mmCIF file of C-alpha atoms and ligand atoms in Angstrom:
data_model
loop_
_atom_site.group_PDB
_atom_site.id
_atom_site.type_symbol
_atom_site.label_atom_id
_atom_site.label_comp_id
_atom_site.label_asym_id
_atom_site.label_seq_id
_atom_site.Cartn_x
_atom_site.Cartn_y
_atom_site.Cartn_z
ATOM 1 C CA MET A 709 -3.812 -20.301 15.226
ATOM 2 C CA ALA A 710 -4.028 -24.014 14.817
ATOM 3 C CA GLY A 711 -7.623 -24.984 15.481
ATOM 4 C CA GLU A 712 -8.860 -21.249 15.874
ATOM 5 C CA ARG A 713 -10.913 -19.621 13.205
ATOM 6 C CA GLY A 714 -9.155 -16.510 11.649
ATOM 7 C CA ARG A 715 -10.877 -13.507 9.581
ATOM 8 C CA LEU A 716 -9.353 -14.433 6.300
ATOM 9 C CA ASP A 717 -9.299 -18.318 6.872
ATOM 10 C CA GLY A 718 -8.240 -20.197 3.249
ATOM 11 C CA LEU A 719 -8.084 -16.376 1.527
ATOM 12 C CA SER A 720 -5.394 -16.200 -1.521
ATOM 13 C CA VAL A 721 -3.843 -12.858 -1.773
ATOM 14 C CA LEU A 722 -1.088 -11.380 -3.916
ATOM 15 C CA VAL A 723 0.183 -8.396 -2.292
ATOM 16 C CA THR A 724 2.929 -5.861 -3.650
ATOM 17 C CA GLY A 725 5.994 -4.432 -1.875
ATOM 18 C CA GLY A 726 5.255 -6.582 1.204
ATOM 19 C CA GLY A 727 8.973 -7.102 2.103
ATOM 20 C CA SER A 728 8.905 -4.454 4.425
ATOM 21 C CA GLY A 729 7.075 -1.562 6.499
ATOM 22 C CA LEU A 730 3.091 -1.558 5.616
ATOM 23 C CA GLY A 731 3.470 -4.289 3.097
ATOM 24 C CA ARG A 732 4.843 -6.287 5.429
ATOM 25 C CA ALA A 733 2.602 -5.760 8.084
ATOM 26 C CA VAL A 734 -0.133 -6.538 6.153
ATOM 27 C CA VAL A 735 1.018 -10.430 5.257
ATOM 28 C CA ASP A 736 2.086 -10.797 8.161
ATOM 29 C CA ARG A 737 -1.273 -9.923 9.598
ATOM 30 C CA PHE A 738 -2.920 -11.940 6.573
ATOM 31 C CA VAL A 739 -1.383 -15.005 7.514
ATOM 32 C CA ALA A 740 -2.103 -14.711 10.995
ATOM 33 C CA GLU A 741 -5.600 -14.100 9.889
ATOM 34 C CA GLY A 742 -5.455 -17.688 8.558
ATOM 35 C CA ALA A 743 -4.879 -16.499 4.173
ATOM 36 C CA THR A 744 -1.841 -16.998 2.220
ATOM 37 C CA ALA A 745 -0.145 -14.647 0.343
ATOM 38 C CA THR A 746 2.222 -14.252 -2.737
ATOM 39 C CA VAL A 747 4.301 -11.036 -2.504
ATOM 40 C CA LEU A 748 5.618 -9.032 -5.217
ATOM 41 C CA GLU A 749 8.727 -7.380 -4.191
ATOM 42 C CA ARG A 750 12.084 -6.379 -6.021
ATOM 43 C CA SER A 751 14.266 -7.051 -2.665
ATOM 44 C CA ALA A 752 15.451 -10.800 -2.908
ATOM 45 C CA GLU A 753 16.512 -9.839 0.607
ATOM 46 C CA LYS A 754 13.529 -8.651 1.696
ATOM 47 C CA LEU A 755 11.871 -11.801 0.232
ATOM 48 C CA GLU A 756 13.995 -14.254 1.831
ATOM 49 C CA SER A 757 12.880 -12.723 5.630
ATOM 50 C CA LEU A 758 9.816 -13.568 4.124
ATOM 51 C CA ARG A 759 10.296 -17.071 3.589
ATOM 52 C CA ALA A 760 12.188 -17.644 6.861
ATOM 53 C CA ALA A 761 8.653 -16.265 8.534
ATOM 54 C CA HIS A 762 5.976 -18.094 7.047
ATOM 55 C CA GLY A 763 7.775 -21.025 5.222
ATOM 56 C CA ASP A 764 4.702 -22.137 2.780
ATOM 57 C CA ARG A 765 2.194 -19.917 3.746
ATOM 58 C CA VAL A 766 4.145 -16.750 1.063
ATOM 59 C CA ARG A 767 5.052 -17.442 -1.966
ATOM 60 C CA GLY A 768 7.789 -14.620 -3.030
ATOM 61 C CA VAL A 769 8.183 -13.196 -6.391
ATOM 62 C CA ARG A 770 11.050 -11.273 -7.319
ATOM 63 C CA GLY A 771 9.927 -8.373 -9.665
ATOM 64 C CA ASP A 772 8.984 -5.179 -10.407
ATOM 65 C CA VAL A 773 5.779 -3.534 -9.896
ATOM 66 C CA THR A 774 6.173 -1.562 -13.447
ATOM 67 C CA SER A 775 6.445 -3.861 -15.766
ATOM 68 C CA GLY A 776 2.978 -6.292 -16.955
ATOM 69 C CA ALA A 777 4.889 -9.272 -17.641
ATOM 70 C CA ASP A 778 6.206 -9.320 -13.482
ATOM 71 C CA ASN A 779 2.634 -8.639 -12.267
ATOM 72 C CA ALA A 780 1.325 -11.665 -14.398
ATOM 73 C CA ALA A 781 3.848 -13.822 -12.962
ATOM 74 C CA ALA A 782 2.921 -13.003 -10.098
ATOM 75 C CA VAL A 783 -0.706 -13.528 -10.898
ATOM 76 C CA GLU A 784 0.185 -16.883 -12.041
ATOM 77 C CA ALA A 785 2.443 -17.804 -9.171
ATOM 78 C CA ALA A 786 -0.564 -17.033 -6.717
ATOM 79 C CA VAL A 787 -2.919 -19.133 -8.749
ATOM 80 C CA ALA A 788 -0.470 -22.091 -8.573
ATOM 81 C CA ALA A 789 0.804 -21.997 -5.500
ATOM 82 C CA PHE A 790 -2.874 -21.685 -3.594
ATOM 83 C CA GLY A 791 -5.282 -22.072 -6.514
ATOM 84 C CA GLY A 792 -6.904 -18.986 -7.085
ATOM 85 C CA LEU A 793 -6.585 -15.462 -6.087
ATOM 86 C CA ASP A 794 -8.889 -13.612 -3.510
ATOM 87 C CA THR A 795 -7.680 -9.967 -2.835
ATOM 88 C CA PHE A 796 -5.154 -8.235 -4.628
ATOM 89 C CA VAL A 797 -3.070 -5.522 -2.585
ATOM 90 C CA GLY A 798 -1.453 -2.634 -4.645
ATOM 91 C CA ASN A 799 0.923 -1.273 -2.355
ATOM 92 C CA ALA A 800 4.591 -0.696 -3.628
ATOM 93 C CA GLY A 801 5.259 2.632 -3.169
ATOM 94 C CA LEU A 802 7.875 5.939 -3.609
ATOM 95 C CA TRP A 803 7.810 9.198 -2.073
ATOM 96 C CA ASP A 804 9.022 12.582 -2.803
ATOM 97 C CA PHE A 805 10.443 13.015 0.506
ATOM 98 C CA GLY A 806 8.023 16.777 0.289
ATOM 99 C CA ARG A 807 10.228 17.859 -2.430
ATOM 100 C CA PRO A 808 8.637 21.352 -3.478
ATOM 101 C CA ALA A 809 8.240 21.752 -7.269
ATOM 102 C CA LEU A 810 10.484 25.179 -7.129
ATOM 103 C CA ASP A 811 13.288 23.317 -5.755
ATOM 104 C CA MET A 812 14.000 20.754 -8.412
ATOM 105 C CA SER A 813 15.168 21.913 -12.098
ATOM 106 C CA LEU A 814 12.921 20.557 -15.019
ATOM 107 C CA ALA A 815 15.019 17.656 -15.852
ATOM 108 C CA GLU A 816 14.585 16.401 -11.976
ATOM 109 C CA LEU A 817 11.235 17.241 -12.188
ATOM 110 C CA ALA A 818 10.233 15.244 -15.722
ATOM 111 C CA ASP A 819 12.686 12.330 -14.852
ATOM 112 C CA GLY A 820 11.475 12.220 -11.233
ATOM 113 C CA TYR A 821 7.507 11.791 -12.341
ATOM 114 C CA ASP A 822 8.223 9.341 -14.584
ATOM 115 C CA GLU A 823 10.112 7.177 -12.036
ATOM 116 C CA LEU A 824 7.414 7.834 -9.493
ATOM 117 C CA PHE A 825 4.382 7.383 -11.465
ATOM 118 C CA GLY A 826 6.004 4.345 -13.435
ATOM 119 C CA VAL A 827 5.585 2.295 -9.398
ATOM 120 C CA ASN A 828 2.706 4.681 -7.353
ATOM 121 C CA VAL A 829 0.371 4.817 -10.797
ATOM 122 C CA LYS A 830 1.302 2.415 -13.882
ATOM 123 C CA GLY A 831 2.281 -0.324 -10.853
ATOM 124 C CA TYR A 832 -1.018 0.053 -9.474
ATOM 125 C CA LEU A 833 -3.071 -0.065 -13.081
ATOM 126 C CA LEU A 834 -1.066 -2.861 -14.420
ATOM 127 C CA GLY A 835 -1.317 -5.159 -10.898
ATOM 128 C CA ALA A 836 -4.736 -4.337 -11.247
ATOM 129 C CA ARG A 837 -4.874 -5.295 -15.202
ATOM 130 C CA ALA A 838 -3.078 -8.937 -14.169
ATOM 131 C CA ALA A 839 -5.162 -9.639 -11.210
ATOM 132 C CA ALA A 840 -8.839 -8.775 -12.072
ATOM 133 C CA PRO A 841 -9.382 -12.416 -14.417
ATOM 134 C CA ALA A 842 -8.717 -14.470 -11.295
ATOM 135 C CA LEU A 843 -10.476 -11.877 -9.037
ATOM 136 C CA THR A 844 -13.413 -12.231 -10.940
ATOM 137 C CA GLU A 845 -13.753 -15.836 -10.999
ATOM 138 C CA ARG A 846 -13.895 -15.952 -7.087
ATOM 139 C CA ARG A 847 -15.706 -12.570 -6.575
ATOM 140 C CA GLY A 848 -12.425 -11.168 -4.983
ATOM 141 C CA SER A 849 -11.154 -7.330 -4.091
ATOM 142 C CA MET A 850 -8.430 -5.129 -4.762
ATOM 143 C CA ILE A 851 -7.452 -3.108 -2.247
ATOM 144 C CA PHE A 852 -4.809 0.253 -2.916
ATOM 145 C CA THR A 853 -2.708 1.363 -0.045
ATOM 146 C CA LEU A 854 -3.315 5.505 -0.618
ATOM 147 C CA SER A 855 -1.621 7.800 1.737
ATOM 148 C CA ASN A 856 -2.920 11.145 3.617
ATOM 149 C CA ALA A 857 -1.611 12.624 0.494
ATOM 150 C CA ALA A 858 -4.610 11.715 -1.685
ATOM 151 C CA LEU A 859 -6.350 13.951 -0.008
ATOM 152 C CA TYR A 860 -4.779 16.250 1.629
ATOM 153 C CA PRO A 861 -1.668 18.848 0.846
ATOM 154 C CA ARG A 862 1.774 18.825 2.688
ATOM 155 C CA GLY A 863 1.901 14.257 3.015
ATOM 156 C CA GLY A 864 4.614 14.680 0.637
ATOM 157 C CA GLY A 865 5.559 16.856 -2.306
ATOM 158 C CA VAL A 866 3.754 17.758 -5.477
ATOM 159 C CA LEU A 867 4.718 14.044 -7.672
ATOM 160 C CA TYR A 868 3.888 12.329 -4.271
ATOM 161 C CA THR A 869 0.705 14.319 -3.513
ATOM 162 C CA ALA A 870 -0.565 14.046 -7.435
ATOM 163 C CA SER A 871 0.556 10.209 -7.490
ATOM 164 C CA LYS A 872 -1.690 8.978 -4.398
ATOM 165 C CA HIS A 873 -4.480 11.697 -5.869
ATOM 166 C CA ALA A 874 -4.230 9.849 -9.179
ATOM 167 C CA GLY A 875 -5.045 6.393 -6.941
ATOM 168 C CA VAL A 876 -8.215 7.535 -6.141
ATOM 169 C CA GLY A 877 -9.067 8.145 -9.754
ATOM 170 C CA LEU A 878 -8.044 4.520 -10.238
ATOM 171 C CA VAL A 879 -10.337 2.991 -7.327
ATOM 172 C CA SER A 880 -13.056 5.366 -8.722
ATOM 173 C CA GLN A 881 -12.952 4.160 -12.350
ATOM 174 C CA LEU A 882 -11.970 0.909 -11.385
ATOM 175 C CA ALA A 883 -14.683 -0.063 -8.732
ATOM 176 C CA TYR A 884 -17.179 1.104 -11.868
ATOM 177 C CA GLU A 885 -15.511 -0.810 -14.639
ATOM 178 C CA LEU A 886 -15.228 -3.886 -12.155
ATOM 179 C CA ALA A 887 -18.639 -4.210 -10.866
ATOM 180 C CA PRO A 888 -20.449 -6.384 -9.879
ATOM 181 C CA TYR A 889 -17.759 -9.101 -9.630
ATOM 182 C CA VAL A 890 -14.841 -7.436 -7.854
ATOM 183 C CA ARG A 891 -14.863 -4.826 -5.441
ATOM 184 C CA VAL A 892 -12.268 -1.882 -5.340
ATOM 185 C CA ASN A 893 -11.385 0.152 -2.115
ATOM 186 C CA ALA A 894 -8.266 1.671 -0.905
ATOM 187 C CA VAL A 895 -6.755 2.458 2.711
ATOM 188 C CA ALA A 896 -5.086 6.198 3.089
ATOM 189 C CA PRO A 897 -2.599 5.682 6.093
ATOM 190 C CA GLY A 898 -0.574 8.366 7.395
ATOM 191 C CA GLY A 899 3.316 8.459 7.952
ATOM 192 C CA MET A 900 4.891 5.319 10.046
ATOM 193 C CA ALA A 901 8.639 5.049 10.154
ATOM 194 C CA THR A 902 9.236 2.460 7.300
ATOM 195 C CA ASP A 903 12.479 1.768 4.368
ATOM 196 C CA LEU A 904 9.996 3.886 1.958
ATOM 197 C CA ARG A 905 12.597 5.411 -0.785
ATOM 198 C CA GLY A 906 12.394 8.204 -3.051
ATOM 199 C CA PRO A 907 13.214 7.850 -7.108
ATOM 200 C CA ARG A 908 16.924 7.103 -8.526
ATOM 201 C CA ALA A 909 16.191 10.006 -10.656
ATOM 202 C CA MET A 910 15.940 12.343 -7.844
ATOM 203 C CA ALA A 911 18.756 10.709 -5.962
ATOM 204 C CA LEU A 912 16.531 9.567 -3.630
ATOM 205 C CA GLY A 913 17.017 6.030 -4.143
ATOM 206 C CA ASP A 914 19.164 4.733 -1.046
ATOM 207 C CA THR A 915 17.848 7.159 1.499
ATOM 208 C CA SER A 916 14.692 5.645 3.545
ATOM 209 C CA ILE A 917 12.086 8.032 4.662
ATOM 210 C CA SER A 918 12.921 6.620 8.523
ATOM 211 C CA ASP A 919 16.638 8.286 7.953
ATOM 212 C CA MET A 920 14.618 11.608 7.429
ATOM 213 C CA LEU A 921 11.719 12.068 9.999
ATOM 214 C CA PRO A 922 12.329 13.571 13.456
ATOM 215 C CA VAL A 923 9.640 10.459 13.509
ATOM 216 C CA GLU A 924 8.161 10.149 17.065
ATOM 217 C CA ASP A 925 7.674 13.736 17.212
ATOM 218 C CA GLN A 926 6.795 14.998 13.672
ATOM 219 C CA LEU A 927 3.855 12.230 13.529
ATOM 220 C CA ARG A 928 2.466 12.892 16.314
ATOM 221 C CA GLN A 929 2.459 16.893 15.637
ATOM 222 C CA TYR A 930 0.453 15.789 12.334
ATOM 223 C CA SER A 931 -1.852 13.272 14.151
ATOM 224 C CA ALA A 932 -5.402 14.681 15.273
ATOM 225 C CA LEU A 933 -4.890 11.324 17.536
ATOM 226 C CA ASP A 934 -1.832 12.707 18.852
ATOM 227 C CA LEU A 935 -0.346 8.895 17.438
ATOM 228 C CA ALA A 936 3.239 8.173 16.183
ATOM 229 C CA ALA A 937 1.478 5.066 14.461
ATOM 230 C CA ARG A 938 3.654 2.057 13.236
ATOM 231 C CA ALA A 939 2.816 0.174 9.833
ATOM 232 C CA GLU A 940 0.838 -2.685 12.128
ATOM 233 C CA ASP A 941 -1.518 0.058 13.632
ATOM 234 C CA TYR A 942 -2.507 0.561 9.843
ATOM 235 C CA VAL A 943 -3.789 -3.190 9.089
ATOM 236 C CA GLY A 944 -6.877 -3.394 10.535
ATOM 237 C CA PRO A 945 -9.076 -1.227 7.999
ATOM 238 C CA TYR A 946 -7.384 -4.354 5.275
ATOM 239 C CA VAL A 947 -8.791 -7.363 7.052
ATOM 240 C CA LEU A 948 -11.673 -5.396 6.709
ATOM 241 C CA LEU A 949 -11.729 -4.845 3.276
ATOM 242 C CA ALA A 950 -10.484 -8.375 2.689
ATOM 243 C CA ALA A 951 -12.338 -10.251 4.749
ATOM 244 C CA ARG A 952 -15.620 -12.227 3.050
ATOM 245 C CA GLY A 953 -19.058 -10.762 4.353
ATOM 246 C CA GLU A 954 -18.085 -7.743 6.705
ATOM 247 C CA SER A 955 -17.541 -5.150 4.174
ATOM 248 C CA ALA A 956 -19.694 -6.979 1.086
ATOM 249 C CA THR A 957 -21.326 -3.523 0.225
ATOM 250 C CA MET A 958 -18.532 -1.587 -0.029
ATOM 251 C CA THR A 959 -16.677 -0.297 -3.627
ATOM 252 C CA GLY A 960 -15.155 2.418 -4.547
ATOM 253 C CA ALA A 961 -14.180 4.067 -1.172
ATOM 254 C CA VAL A 962 -10.894 5.625 0.202
ATOM 255 C CA LEU A 963 -10.667 4.623 4.142
ATOM 256 C CA ASP A 964 -8.918 7.774 5.958
ATOM 257 C CA ALA A 965 -6.846 5.504 7.928
ATOM 258 C CA SER A 966 -4.215 8.830 8.581
ATOM 259 C CA ALA A 967 -6.105 11.679 11.605
ATOM 260 C CA VAL A 968 -4.169 14.298 9.610
ATOM 261 C CA GLY A 969 -7.321 15.605 8.076
ATOM 262 C CA THR A 970 -8.645 16.998 11.692
ATOM 263 C CA PRO A 971 -7.134 19.644 12.878
ATOM 264 C CA ARG A 972 -6.430 19.486 17.041
ATOM 265 C CA ARG A 973 -8.325 22.128 19.641
ATOM 266 C CA PRO A 974 -5.661 23.762 21.331
ATOM 267 C CA ASP A 975 -7.444 24.336 23.827
ATOM 268 C CA PHE A 976 -8.873 20.942 24.991
ATOM 269 C CA ALA A 977 -8.060 19.289 27.798
ATOM 270 C CA PRO A 978 -10.519 16.699 30.080
HETATM 271 N N1 NAD B 1440 5.681 5.029 5.583
HETATM 272 C C1 NAD B 1440 4.837 5.966 5.200
HETATM 273 O O1 NAD B 1440 5.072 7.422 5.827
HETATM 274 C C2 NAD B 1440 3.512 6.391 4.534
HETATM 275 C C3 NAD B 1440 2.491 7.376 4.509
HETATM 276 C C4 NAD B 1440 1.319 6.995 3.978
HETATM 277 C C5 NAD B 1440 1.049 5.921 3.060
HETATM 278 N N2 NAD B 1440 2.228 5.550 2.375
HETATM 279 C C6 NAD B 1440 2.260 4.234 1.381
HETATM 280 O O2 NAD B 1440 2.452 2.515 1.931
HETATM 281 C C7 NAD B 1440 2.767 1.878 1.004
HETATM 282 C C8 NAD B 1440 4.126 0.546 1.618
HETATM 283 O O3 NAD B 1440 5.248 1.676 1.943
HETATM 284 P P1 NAD B 1440 6.177 1.723 3.110
HETATM 285 O O4 NAD B 1440 6.032 3.334 4.024
HETATM 286 O O5 NAD B 1440 5.442 0.506 3.644
HETATM 287 O O6 NAD B 1440 7.532 1.774 2.191
HETATM 288 P P2 NAD B 1440 8.559 0.406 2.196
HETATM 289 O O7 NAD B 1440 9.457 1.061 1.614
HETATM 290 O O8 NAD B 1440 9.398 0.303 3.654
HETATM 291 O O9 NAD B 1440 7.736 -0.691 1.245
HETATM 292 C C9 NAD B 1440 7.794 -0.752 -0.103
HETATM 293 C C10 NAD B 1440 7.958 -1.936 -0.733
HETATM 294 O O10 NAD B 1440 7.910 -1.917 -1.849
HETATM 295 C C11 NAD B 1440 9.226 -2.815 -2.506
HETATM 296 N N3 NAD B 1440 8.849 -1.769 -3.598
HETATM 297 C C12 NAD B 1440 9.839 -0.441 -4.375
HETATM 298 N N4 NAD B 1440 9.321 -0.302 -5.726
HETATM 299 C C13 NAD B 1440 9.174 -1.236 -6.148
HETATM 300 C C14 NAD B 1440 9.216 -1.883 -7.234
HETATM 301 N N5 NAD B 1440 9.237 -0.802 -8.221
HETATM 302 N N6 NAD B 1440 8.699 -3.348 -7.623
HETATM 303 C C15 NAD B 1440 8.578 -3.961 -6.700
HETATM 304 N N7 NAD B 1440 8.780 -3.752 -5.516
HETATM 305 C C16 NAD B 1440 8.761 -2.448 -4.939
HETATM 306 C C17 NAD B 1440 10.297 -2.045 -1.363
HETATM 307 O O11 NAD B 1440 11.289 -2.824 -1.911
HETATM 308 C C18 NAD B 1440 9.511 -2.197 -0.346
HETATM 309 O O12 NAD B 1440 9.784 -3.490 0.365
HETATM 310 C C19 NAD B 1440 3.813 2.932 -0.292
HETATM 311 O O13 NAD B 1440 2.198 2.713 -1.706
HETATM 312 C C20 NAD B 1440 3.492 4.612 0.400
HETATM 313 O O14 NAD B 1440 2.903 5.264 -0.772
HETATM 314 C C21 NAD B 1440 3.135 5.158 3.539
#
């Protein structure tokens, strides 16, 4: 893009779980739009792949989003490498593979809850807390990855659905607490074939969503738009929410990008 102006020129962003799937698609697009990115990610291999693709435009920080110290280290790395922080994207997540509550023992439910909520809720909150002072200095914004499961049932089991609904609460309350200095919004994508894993406590740590779904058919069936969306199809709303001046009036918003809330008319054929 040498010589061209990107929609995110000069912005410094921090993305958690930016090593694969949606987070990686956000990093790739943000860098293409002129931003620099810092990625907090637990996989060294995925960080190496980011470095090979983006060189100095991306800094990797190996760590766990459930650790306050790792979130603080990622913010420090972003400020040291790129002079400040404009956007925090809370994105690293776990899925429960749609496991119904009654199919789990009490022990599995309790341990699965701790691990999944640890990443999907505590991880977002710690990242937000660590990033807020640097974002305040730049009048920046936070963007959280939620899900159709933040708004409707059937996007997961009870653990995932409750954790993503909790994400709506984070957005709502943090938007209130940080106004007018930091805007806080979310994107709720629908299903996509990624490396999304489950809790080790539910023996789902080595299974990815791509192994489970009959991807194309199932995604199309849930989408009002008859789409089997890929991660890169969901990044547009992130650009909108991060770009200076394009969403200046928006805070506390959850953008539903999932197309699963609208039933399809069975008799409609143009
Ligand atoms: N895949 C889907 O169908 C789907 C649908 C709706 C929403 N989402 C949401 O999208 C977000 C991204 O998931 P994805 O589908 O791209 O999956 P993904 O597994 O490809 O990406 C998530 C990344 O987060 C990293 N990660 C996981 N736990 C971590 C931790 N504790 N600390 C640091 N890094 C960690 C993983 O290594 C991985 O690179 C999640 O919040 C997920 O809930 C996914």
